[in-house]
Tab-separated table of N, CA, C and O in Angstrom:
chain	number	residue	atom	x	y	z
A	749	MET	N	69.761	82.989	141.016
A	749	MET	CA	70.769	83.961	140.663
A	749	MET	C	71.378	83.705	139.281
A	749	MET	O	71.505	84.643	138.499
A	750	PRO	N	71.785	82.479	138.935
A	750	PRO	CA	72.335	82.249	137.597
A	750	PRO	C	71.304	82.546	136.496
A	750	PRO	O	71.661	83.053	135.438
A	751	LEU	N	70.039	82.283	136.753
A	751	LEU	CA	69.003	82.556	135.758
A	751	LEU	C	68.862	84.062	135.530
A	751	LEU	O	68.715	84.516	134.394
A	752	ALA	N	68.980	84.849	136.586
A	752	ALA	CA	68.901	86.308	136.464
A	752	ALA	C	70.094	86.838	135.674
A	752	ALA	O	69.942	87.734	134.833
A	753	SER	N	71.273	86.300	135.896
A	753	SER	CA	72.456	86.720	135.148
A	753	SER	C	72.322	86.383	133.674
A	753	SER	O	72.665	87.183	132.801
A	754	PHE	N	71.816	85.205	133.395
A	754	PHE	CA	71.604	84.776	132.023
A	754	PHE	C	70.616	85.709	131.318
A	754	PHE	O	70.829	86.131	130.183
A	755	TYR	N	69.553	86.100	131.999
A	755	TYR	CA	68.549	87.013	131.455
A	755	TYR	C	69.165	88.389	131.186
A	755	TYR	O	68.893	89.016	130.167
A	756	MET	N	70.011	88.860	132.085
A	756	MET	CA	70.643	90.177	131.928
A	756	MET	C	71.566	90.218	130.709
A	756	MET	O	71.656	91.243	130.024
A	757	ILE	N	72.231	89.114	130.442
A	757	ILE	CA	73.122	89.061	129.285
A	757	ILE	C	72.340	89.294	128.008
A	757	ILE	O	72.749	90.046	127.126
A	758	PHE	N	71.166	88.676	127.883
A	758	PHE	CA	70.365	88.856	126.683
A	758	PHE	C	69.760	90.254	126.600
A	758	PHE	O	69.489	90.754	125.518
A	759	GLN	N	69.580	90.912	127.693
A	759	GLN	CA	69.060	92.277	127.690
A	759	GLN	C	70.115	93.275	127.198
A	759	GLN	O	69.776	94.355	126.748
A	760	LEU	N	71.382	92.930	127.307
A	760	LEU	CA	72.460	93.809	126.863
A	760	LEU	C	72.680	93.766	125.355
A	760	LEU	O	73.451	94.558	124.820
A	761	ASP	N	71.993	92.886	124.670
A	761	ASP	CA	72.206	92.689	123.241
A	761	ASP	C	72.077	93.995	122.454
A	761	ASP	O	72.889	94.299	121.593
A	762	ASP	N	71.086	94.811	122.723
A	762	ASP	CA	70.893	96.062	121.989
A	762	ASP	C	71.953	97.102	122.313
A	762	ASP	O	72.181	98.018	121.523
A	763	ASP	N	72.607	96.999	123.442
A	763	ASP	CA	73.646	97.960	123.805
A	763	ASP	C	74.909	97.807	122.959
A	763	ASP	O	75.714	98.722	122.861
A	764	PHE	N	75.090	96.658	122.361
A	764	PHE	CA	76.286	96.386	121.576
A	764	PHE	C	75.960	96.070	120.125
A	764	PHE	O	76.630	95.291	119.485
A	765	ALA	N	74.949	96.706	119.600
A	765	ALA	CA	74.547	96.465	118.212
A	765	ALA	C	75.538	97.131	117.258
A	765	ALA	O	76.067	98.199	117.533
A	766	TRP	N	75.768	96.502	116.139
A	766	TRP	CA	76.658	97.012	115.116
A	766	TRP	C	75.829	97.373	113.893
A	766	TRP	O	74.915	96.645	113.531
A	767	LYS	N	76.195	98.457	113.272
A	767	LYS	CA	75.572	98.789	112.002
A	767	LYS	C	76.454	98.208	110.907
A	767	LYS	O	77.645	98.437	110.877
A	768	GLU	N	75.832	97.459	110.037
A	768	GLU	CA	76.570	96.888	108.929
A	768	GLU	C	76.044	97.474	107.635
A	768	GLU	O	74.844	97.657	107.470
A	769	ARG	N	76.983	97.789	106.752
A	769	ARG	CA	76.594	98.225	105.438
A	769	ARG	C	77.640	97.744	104.453
A	769	ARG	O	78.821	97.630	104.774
A	770	ARG	N	77.198	97.482	103.291
A	770	ARG	CA	78.075	96.982	102.241
A	770	ARG	C	78.429	98.142	101.318
A	770	ARG	O	77.572	98.921	100.941
A	771	ILE	N	79.693	98.246	100.972
A	771	ILE	CA	80.153	99.319	100.106
A	771	ILE	C	80.664	98.706	98.811
A	771	ILE	O	81.501	97.799	98.829
A	772	LEU	N	80.148	99.207	97.713
A	772	LEU	CA	80.585	98.748	96.403
A	772	LEU	C	81.841	99.530	96.025
A	772	LEU	O	81.844	100.763	96.037
A	773	LEU	N	82.890	98.823	95.724
A	773	LEU	CA	84.164	99.452	95.402
A	773	LEU	C	84.172	99.822	93.919
A	773	LEU	O	84.446	98.997	93.050
A	774	ARG	N	83.818	101.086	93.649
A	774	ARG	CA	83.827	101.591	92.281
A	774	ARG	C	83.983	103.103	92.307
A	774	ARG	O	83.724	103.750	93.308
A	775	ILE	N	84.382	103.629	91.180
A	775	ILE	CA	84.559	105.076	91.026
A	775	ILE	C	83.195	105.749	91.126
A	775	ILE	O	82.215	105.277	90.563
A	776	ASP	N	83.141	106.880	91.813
A	776	ASP	CA	81.894	107.632	91.899
A	776	ASP	C	81.553	108.190	90.514
A	776	ASP	O	82.384	108.849	89.886
A	777	PRO	N	80.326	107.956	90.042
A	777	PRO	CA	79.984	108.353	88.666
A	777	PRO	C	79.725	109.853	88.482
A	777	PRO	O	79.666	110.319	87.357
A	778	ASP	N	79.597	110.604	89.550
A	778	ASP	CA	79.237	112.017	89.427
A	778	ASP	C	80.442	112.945	89.258
A	778	ASP	O	80.279	114.160	89.242
A	779	LEU	N	81.633	112.412	89.072
A	779	LEU	CA	82.841	113.230	88.985
A	779	LEU	C	83.229	113.448	87.527
A	779	LEU	O	83.028	112.582	86.680
A	780	ALA	N	83.825	114.622	87.263
A	780	ALA	CA	84.111	114.969	85.873
A	780	ALA	C	85.600	115.011	85.552
A	780	ALA	O	86.023	114.506	84.522
A	781	GLY	N	86.410	115.617	86.402
A	781	GLY	CA	87.811	115.811	86.064
A	781	GLY	C	88.751	115.223	87.085
A	781	GLY	O	88.346	114.757	88.153
A	782	GLY	N	90.027	115.259	86.753
A	782	GLY	CA	91.049	114.701	87.620
A	782	GLY	C	91.092	115.337	88.999
A	782	GLY	O	91.323	114.653	89.998
A	783	LEU	N	90.870	116.638	89.056
A	783	LEU	CA	90.867	117.309	90.356
A	783	LEU	C	89.679	116.866	91.209
A	783	LEU	O	89.797	116.779	92.436
A	784	ASP	N	88.557	116.564	90.560
A	784	ASP	CA	87.402	116.032	91.294
A	784	ASP	C	87.724	114.671	91.902
A	784	ASP	O	87.374	114.383	93.044
A	785	TYR	N	88.406	113.826	91.113
A	785	TYR	CA	88.784	112.503	91.617
A	785	TYR	C	89.793	112.612	92.754
A	785	TYR	O	89.717	111.863	93.725
A	786	LEU	N	90.705	113.553	92.635
A	786	LEU	CA	91.686	113.761	93.697
A	786	LEU	C	91.002	114.229	94.977
A	786	LEU	O	91.269	113.709	96.072
A	787	ALA	N	90.077	115.174	94.848
A	787	ALA	CA	89.348	115.675	96.020
A	787	ALA	C	88.508	114.578	96.659
A	787	ALA	O	88.465	114.449	97.889
A	788	ARG	N	87.850	113.761	95.854
A	788	ARG	CA	87.029	112.680	96.404
A	788	ARG	C	87.902	111.626	97.064
A	788	ARG	O	87.549	111.072	98.105
A	789	GLY	N	89.059	111.355	96.477
A	789	GLY	CA	90.001	110.428	97.103
A	789	GLY	C	90.440	110.915	98.470
A	789	GLY	O	90.526	110.144	99.427
A	790	LYS	N	90.692	112.224	98.580
A	790	LYS	CA	91.079	112.795	99.865
A	790	LYS	C	89.940	112.690	100.877
A	790	LYS	O	90.176	112.433	102.061
A	791	LEU	N	88.720	112.864	100.403
A	791	LEU	CA	87.557	112.720	101.285
A	791	LEU	C	87.457	111.289	101.822
A	791	LEU	O	87.263	111.074	103.014
A	792	TYR	N	87.626	110.319	100.932
A	792	TYR	CA	87.589	108.918	101.374
A	792	TYR	C	88.760	108.610	102.315
A	792	TYR	O	88.598	107.859	103.279
A	793	ALA	N	89.912	109.195	102.061
A	793	ALA	CA	91.065	108.970	102.944
A	793	ALA	C	90.790	109.538	104.335
A	793	ALA	O	91.151	108.918	105.337
A	794	GLN	N	90.149	110.691	104.415
A	794	GLN	CA	89.807	111.270	105.713
A	794	GLN	C	88.856	110.364	106.487
A	794	GLN	O	88.883	110.317	107.709
A	795	GLN	N	88.023	109.627	105.750
A	795	GLN	CA	87.079	108.701	106.375
A	795	GLN	C	87.688	107.320	106.593
A	795	GLN	O	87.005	106.392	106.999
A	796	LYS	N	88.978	107.199	106.278
A	796	LYS	CA	89.720	105.940	106.406
A	796	LYS	C	89.142	104.825	105.532
A	796	LYS	O	89.221	103.643	105.863
A	797	MET	N	88.583	105.217	104.418
A	797	MET	CA	88.075	104.275	103.418
A	797	MET	C	89.166	104.152	102.351
A	797	MET	O	89.074	104.710	101.265
A	798	TRP	N	90.220	103.414	102.690
A	798	TRP	CA	91.443	103.416	101.911
A	798	TRP	C	91.285	102.838	100.522
A	798	TRP	O	91.885	103.360	99.564
A	799	ALA	N	90.528	101.776	100.354
A	799	ALA	CA	90.365	101.191	99.022
A	799	ALA	C	89.617	102.153	98.098
A	799	ALA	O	89.979	102.305	96.926
A	800	MET	N	88.595	102.816	98.624
A	800	MET	CA	87.865	103.801	97.821
A	800	MET	C	88.783	104.976	97.473
A	800	MET	O	88.747	105.488	96.352
A	801	ALA	N	89.590	105.394	98.407
A	801	ALA	CA	90.537	106.480	98.143
A	801	ALA	C	91.507	106.060	97.037
A	801	ALA	O	91.789	106.844	96.122
A	802	ALA	N	91.994	104.834	97.103
A	802	ALA	CA	92.982	104.362	96.123
A	802	ALA	C	92.432	104.393	94.705
A	802	ALA	O	93.112	104.875	93.785
A	803	ILE	N	91.213	103.916	94.500
A	803	ILE	CA	90.709	103.893	93.123
A	803	ILE	C	90.456	105.300	92.595
A	803	ILE	O	90.610	105.549	91.401
A	804	HIS	N	90.106	106.220	93.468
A	804	HIS	CA	89.903	107.606	93.019
A	804	HIS	C	91.240	108.298	92.738
A	804	HIS	O	91.349	109.058	91.768
A	805	PHE	N	92.239	108.019	93.552
A	805	PHE	CA	93.563	108.585	93.278
A	805	PHE	C	94.137	108.018	91.978
A	805	PHE	O	94.762	108.738	91.196
A	806	ARG	N	93.909	106.744	91.726
A	806	ARG	CA	94.391	106.140	90.482
A	806	ARG	C	93.731	106.785	89.271
A	806	ARG	O	94.384	107.041	88.253
A	807	LYS	N	92.441	107.054	89.383
A	807	LYS	CA	91.732	107.712	88.283
A	807	LYS	C	92.250	109.138	88.100
A	807	LYS	O	92.413	109.606	86.966
A	808	ALA	N	92.531	109.839	89.195
A	808	ALA	CA	93.084	111.194	89.114
A	808	ALA	C	94.428	111.171	88.384
A	808	ALA	O	94.701	112.038	87.543
A	809	ILE	N	95.260	110.186	88.680
A	809	ILE	CA	96.556	110.065	88.017
A	809	ILE	C	96.376	109.754	86.539
A	809	ILE	O	97.094	110.304	85.689
A	810	ALA	N	95.410	108.909	86.215
A	810	ALA	CA	95.161	108.583	84.808
A	810	ALA	C	94.750	109.826	84.015
A	810	ALA	O	95.124	109.981	82.851
A	811	MET	N	94.010	110.713	84.661
A	811	MET	CA	93.546	111.918	83.976
A	811	MET	C	94.592	113.035	83.990
A	811	MET	O	94.621	113.855	83.080
A	812	HIS	N	95.419	113.076	85.012
A	812	HIS	CA	96.477	114.093	85.147
A	812	HIS	C	97.773	113.405	85.572
A	812	HIS	O	98.139	113.421	86.748
A	813	PRO	N	98.475	112.799	84.607
A	813	PRO	CA	99.659	112.012	84.962
A	813	PRO	C	100.835	112.819	85.517
A	813	PRO	O	101.802	112.229	85.984
A	814	ASN	N	100.755	114.137	85.501
A	814	ASN	CA	101.838	114.955	86.048
A	814	ASN	C	101.481	115.582	87.387
A	814	ASN	O	102.165	116.496	87.839
A	815	ASP	N	100.441	115.070	88.030
A	815	ASP	CA	99.996	115.626	89.313
A	815	ASP	C	100.746	114.949	90.459
A	815	ASP	O	100.411	113.842	90.888
A	816	PHE	N	101.767	115.621	90.940
A	816	PHE	CA	102.617	115.102	92.014
A	816	PHE	C	101.804	114.726	93.250
A	816	PHE	O	102.023	113.673	93.855
A	817	ASP	N	100.868	115.582	93.643
A	817	ASP	CA	100.067	115.343	94.854
A	817	ASP	C	99.266	114.047	94.762
A	817	ASP	O	99.080	113.353	95.767
A	818	ALA	N	98.792	113.713	93.572
A	818	ALA	CA	98.023	112.479	93.401
A	818	ALA	C	98.907	111.254	93.633
A	818	ALA	O	98.478	110.276	94.261
A	819	TYR	N	100.144	111.302	93.137
A	819	TYR	CA	101.063	110.183	93.354
A	819	TYR	C	101.385	110.008	94.837
A	819	TYR	O	101.414	108.887	95.347
A	820	VAL	N	101.629	111.113	95.504
A	820	VAL	CA	101.942	111.049	96.933
A	820	VAL	C	100.739	110.524	97.712
A	820	VAL	O	100.882	109.661	98.590
A	821	ALA	N	99.555	111.029	97.387
A	821	ALA	CA	98.342	110.570	98.074
A	821	ALA	C	98.119	109.084	97.848
A	821	ALA	O	97.760	108.351	98.780
A	822	LEU	N	98.340	108.624	96.628
A	822	LEU	CA	98.170	107.197	96.340
A	822	LEU	C	99.216	106.363	97.072
A	822	LEU	O	98.908	105.284	97.592
A	823	ALA	N	100.438	106.854	97.167
A	823	ALA	CA	101.480	106.134	97.908
A	823	ALA	C	101.105	105.993	99.376
A	823	ALA	O	101.226	104.904	99.961
A	824	VAL	N	100.620	107.069	99.978
A	824	VAL	CA	100.196	107.015	101.383
A	824	VAL	C	99.045	106.019	101.546
A	824	VAL	O	99.020	105.227	102.496
A	825	THR	N	98.124	106.042	100.612
A	825	THR	CA	96.983	105.122	100.665
A	825	THR	C	97.450	103.677	100.575
A	825	THR	O	96.976	102.813	101.325
A	826	TYR	N	98.374	103.398	99.677
A	826	TYR	CA	98.902	102.037	99.565
A	826	TYR	C	99.645	101.616	100.834
A	826	TYR	O	99.575	100.453	101.235
A	827	ILE	N	100.330	102.546	101.463
A	827	ILE	CA	100.986	102.220	102.731
A	827	ILE	C	99.925	101.836	103.759
A	827	ILE	O	100.070	100.851	104.479
A	828	ARG	N	98.839	102.602	103.821
A	828	ARG	CA	97.751	102.297	104.758
A	828	ARG	C	97.115	100.948	104.468
A	828	ARG	O	96.675	100.259	105.376
A	829	LEU	N	97.062	100.578	103.193
A	829	LEU	CA	96.481	99.285	102.808
A	829	LEU	C	97.472	98.128	102.980
A	829	LEU	O	97.106	96.966	102.820
A	830	GLY	N	98.724	98.443	103.281
A	830	GLY	CA	99.730	97.392	103.427
A	830	GLY	C	100.269	96.910	102.090
A	830	GLY	O	100.887	95.850	102.016
A	831	LYS	N	100.069	97.681	101.036
A	831	LYS	CA	100.551	97.342	99.691
A	831	LYS	C	101.860	98.104	99.448
A	831	LYS	O	101.920	99.086	98.723
A	832	TYR	N	102.918	97.631	100.072
A	832	TYR	CA	104.165	98.370	100.109
A	832	TYR	C	104.873	98.427	98.758
A	832	TYR	O	105.501	99.440	98.427
A	833	ASP	N	104.771	97.384	97.965
A	833	ASP	CA	105.395	97.414	96.640
A	833	ASP	C	104.712	98.449	95.748
A	833	ASP	O	105.370	99.178	95.000
A	834	TYR	N	103.391	98.510	95.836
A	834	TYR	CA	102.652	99.522	95.066
A	834	TYR	C	103.010	100.926	95.546
A	834	TYR	O	103.158	101.845	94.748
A	835	ALA	N	103.135	101.086	96.857
A	835	ALA	CA	103.502	102.391	97.415
A	835	ALA	C	104.881	102.811	96.909
A	835	ALA	O	105.080	103.968	96.521
A	836	GLU	N	105.805	101.867	96.886
A	836	GLU	CA	107.146	102.181	96.411
A	836	GLU	C	107.128	102.597	94.944
A	836	GLU	O	107.810	103.540	94.536
A	837	HIS	N	106.319	101.924	94.157
A	837	HIS	CA	106.193	102.285	92.742
A	837	HIS	C	105.671	103.721	92.591
A	837	HIS	O	106.190	104.497	91.779
A	838	GLN	N	104.660	104.079	93.366
A	838	GLN	CA	104.104	105.433	93.291
A	838	GLN	C	105.121	106.472	93.754
A	838	GLN	O	105.185	107.568	93.206
A	839	LEU	N	105.904	106.126	94.754
A	839	LEU	CA	106.949	107.042	95.207
A	839	LEU	C	108.022	107.228	94.141
A	839	LEU	O	108.548	108.336	93.966
A	840	ASN	N	108.324	106.180	93.395
A	840	ASN	CA	109.278	106.304	92.285
A	840	ASN	C	108.728	107.238	91.208
A	840	ASN	O	109.457	108.061	90.656
A	841	GLU	N	107.444	107.103	90.925
A	841	GLU	CA	106.806	107.987	89.940
A	841	GLU	C	106.824	109.434	90.433
A	841	GLU	O	107.104	110.356	89.665
A	842	ALA	N	106.515	109.636	91.692
A	842	ALA	CA	106.516	110.985	92.268
A	842	ALA	C	107.927	111.568	92.246
A	842	ALA	O	108.110	112.761	91.973
A	843	HIS	N	108.922	110.728	92.503
A	843	HIS	CA	110.318	111.182	92.489
A	843	HIS	C	110.717	111.670	91.098
A	843	HIS	O	111.478	112.641	90.966
A	844	GLN	N	110.213	111.013	90.058
A	844	GLN	CA	110.516	111.455	88.700
A	844	GLN	C	109.928	112.836	88.417
A	844	GLN	O	110.511	113.630	87.687
A	845	LEU	N	108.770	113.112	89.007
A	845	LEU	CA	108.136	114.414	88.805
A	845	LEU	C	108.811	115.513	89.619
A	845	LEU	O	108.891	116.661	89.173
A	846	ALA	N	109.250	115.179	90.820
A	846	ALA	CA	109.871	116.162	91.713
A	846	ALA	C	111.056	115.509	92.421
A	846	ALA	O	110.933	115.046	93.557
A	847	PRO	N	112.204	115.452	91.756
A	847	PRO	CA	113.356	114.725	92.312
A	847	PRO	C	113.874	115.253	93.643
A	847	PRO	O	114.480	114.512	94.399
A	848	HIS	N	113.628	116.507	93.951
A	848	HIS	CA	114.165	117.094	95.173
A	848	HIS	C	113.121	117.231	96.275
A	848	HIS	O	113.357	117.935	97.251
A	849	SER	N	112.010	116.541	96.137
A	849	SER	CA	110.937	116.664	97.125
A	849	SER	C	111.299	115.953	98.425
A	849	SER	O	111.660	114.774	98.426
A	850	SER	N	111.168	116.672	99.514
A	850	SER	CA	111.421	116.061	100.823
A	850	SER	C	110.271	115.140	101.215
A	850	SER	O	110.467	114.197	101.986
A	851	ARG	N	109.066	115.384	100.696
A	851	ARG	CA	107.921	114.526	101.015
A	851	ARG	C	108.147	113.101	100.531
A	851	ARG	O	107.827	112.141	101.240
A	852	VAL	N	108.699	112.968	99.343
A	852	VAL	CA	108.973	111.636	98.807
A	852	VAL	C	109.991	110.921	99.682
A	852	VAL	O	109.808	109.746	100.029
A	853	GLN	N	111.041	111.609	100.067
A	853	GLN	CA	112.066	110.979	100.904
A	853	GLN	C	111.513	110.610	102.272
A	853	GLN	O	111.822	109.544	102.805
A	854	GLN	N	110.679	111.462	102.853
A	854	GLN	CA	110.070	111.149	104.147
A	854	GLN	C	109.189	109.907	104.043
A	854	GLN	O	109.213	109.044	104.935
A	855	LEU	N	108.429	109.809	102.968
A	855	LEU	CA	107.571	108.629	102.795
A	855	LEU	C	108.399	107.370	102.530
A	855	LEU	O	108.051	106.294	102.995
A	856	ARG	N	109.488	107.508	101.800
A	856	ARG	CA	110.385	106.352	101.599
A	856	ARG	C	110.957	105.875	102.928
A	856	ARG	O	111.035	104.675	103.188
A	857	ASP	N	111.376	106.817	103.752
A	857	ASP	CA	111.913	106.463	105.068
A	857	ASP	C	110.854	105.764	105.911
A	857	ASP	O	111.138	104.757	106.567
A	858	LEU	N	109.629	106.286	105.883
A	858	LEU	CA	108.524	105.659	106.610
A	858	LEU	C	108.260	104.252	106.101
A	858	LEU	O	108.102	103.308	106.876
A	859	LEU	N	108.236	104.103	104.791
A	859	LEU	CA	108.000	102.798	104.178
A	859	LEU	C	109.086	101.803	104.577
A	859	LEU	O	108.790	100.657	104.943
A	860	ASN	N	110.320	102.233	104.545
A	860	ASN	CA	111.427	101.346	104.940
A	860	ASN	C	111.329	100.973	106.419
A	860	ASN	O	111.618	99.831	106.802
A	861	GLU	N	110.929	101.919	107.235
A	861	GLU	CA	110.775	101.656	108.665
A	861	GLU	C	109.657	100.640	108.919
A	861	GLU	O	109.822	99.715	109.725
A	862	ILE	N	108.550	100.797	108.230
A	862	ILE	CA	107.434	99.863	108.383
A	862	ILE	C	107.838	98.469	107.941
A	862	ILE	O	107.548	97.476	108.612
A	863	ARG	N	108.517	98.391	106.806
A	863	ARG	CA	108.980	97.084	106.314
A	863	ARG	C	109.934	96.431	107.312
A	863	ARG	O	109.861	95.224	107.561
A	864	ALA	N	110.830	97.204	107.884
A	864	ALA	CA	111.778	96.665	108.859
A	864	ALA	C	111.052	96.165	110.104
A	864	ALA	O	111.389	95.103	110.640
A	865	LEU	N	110.065	96.917	110.559
A	865	LEU	CA	109.284	96.484	111.719
A	865	LEU	C	108.534	95.189	111.446
A	865	LEU	O	108.466	94.308	112.296
A	866	GLU	N	107.963	95.083	110.263
A	866	GLU	CA	107.245	93.856	109.906
A	866	GLU	C	108.179	92.662	109.788
A	866	GLU	O	107.829	91.563	110.184
A	867	LEU	N	109.361	92.891	109.244
A	867	LEU	CA	110.337	91.803	109.154
A	867	LEU	C	110.798	91.341	110.525
A	867	LEU	O	110.945	90.150	110.777
A	868	SER	N	111.005	92.295	111.432
A	868	SER	CA	111.446	91.909	112.768
A	868	SER	C	110.315	91.228	113.543
A	868	SER	O	110.582	90.354	114.372
A	869	ALA	N	109.082	91.576	113.261
A	869	ALA	CA	107.950	90.916	113.915
A	869	ALA	C	107.759	89.492	113.388
A	869	ALA	O	107.305	88.609	114.110
A	870	GLU	N	108.100	89.277	112.111
A	870	GLU	CA	107.939	87.955	111.508
A	870	GLU	C	109.059	86.994	111.876
A	870	GLU	O	108.861	85.789	111.884
A	871	SER	N	110.248	87.529	112.155
A	871	SER	CA	111.390	86.656	112.429
A	871	SER	C	111.221	85.987	113.784
A	871	SER	O	110.807	86.608	114.761
A	872	PRO	N	111.540	84.700	113.844
A	872	PRO	CA	111.417	83.984	115.121
A	872	PRO	C	112.479	84.460	116.094
A	872	PRO	O	113.593	84.771	115.729
A	873	GLY	N	112.080	84.502	117.313
A	873	GLY	CA	113.126	84.871	118.204
A	873	GLY	C	112.795	85.509	119.423
A	873	GLY	O	113.334	85.839	120.314
């Protein structure tokens, strides 16, 4: 009986196979303008490829420094990556472009809430 169980374990190996692939973190070379970079960043964000989204959003901002949506998208991406200081910086930039935006305030509130949760999780007690 133990030998049969041992054999069955090795037969299950293919049922739990993982596909591995390596992704090179770089800007896609086929894009031309800032809106293309913004759209590709959104595509990567939908696929939860946050680092790829971040570099494309950064390039979109470099090409169109007054694009409010790019700053907000990059801030959300940095929050997803756990880069809260970078997210706060992007929110400050977005606030300068649109001081009365409720989206910026909502993201600031979310960021503060996440930071508070992390601090309470880290504190002994």
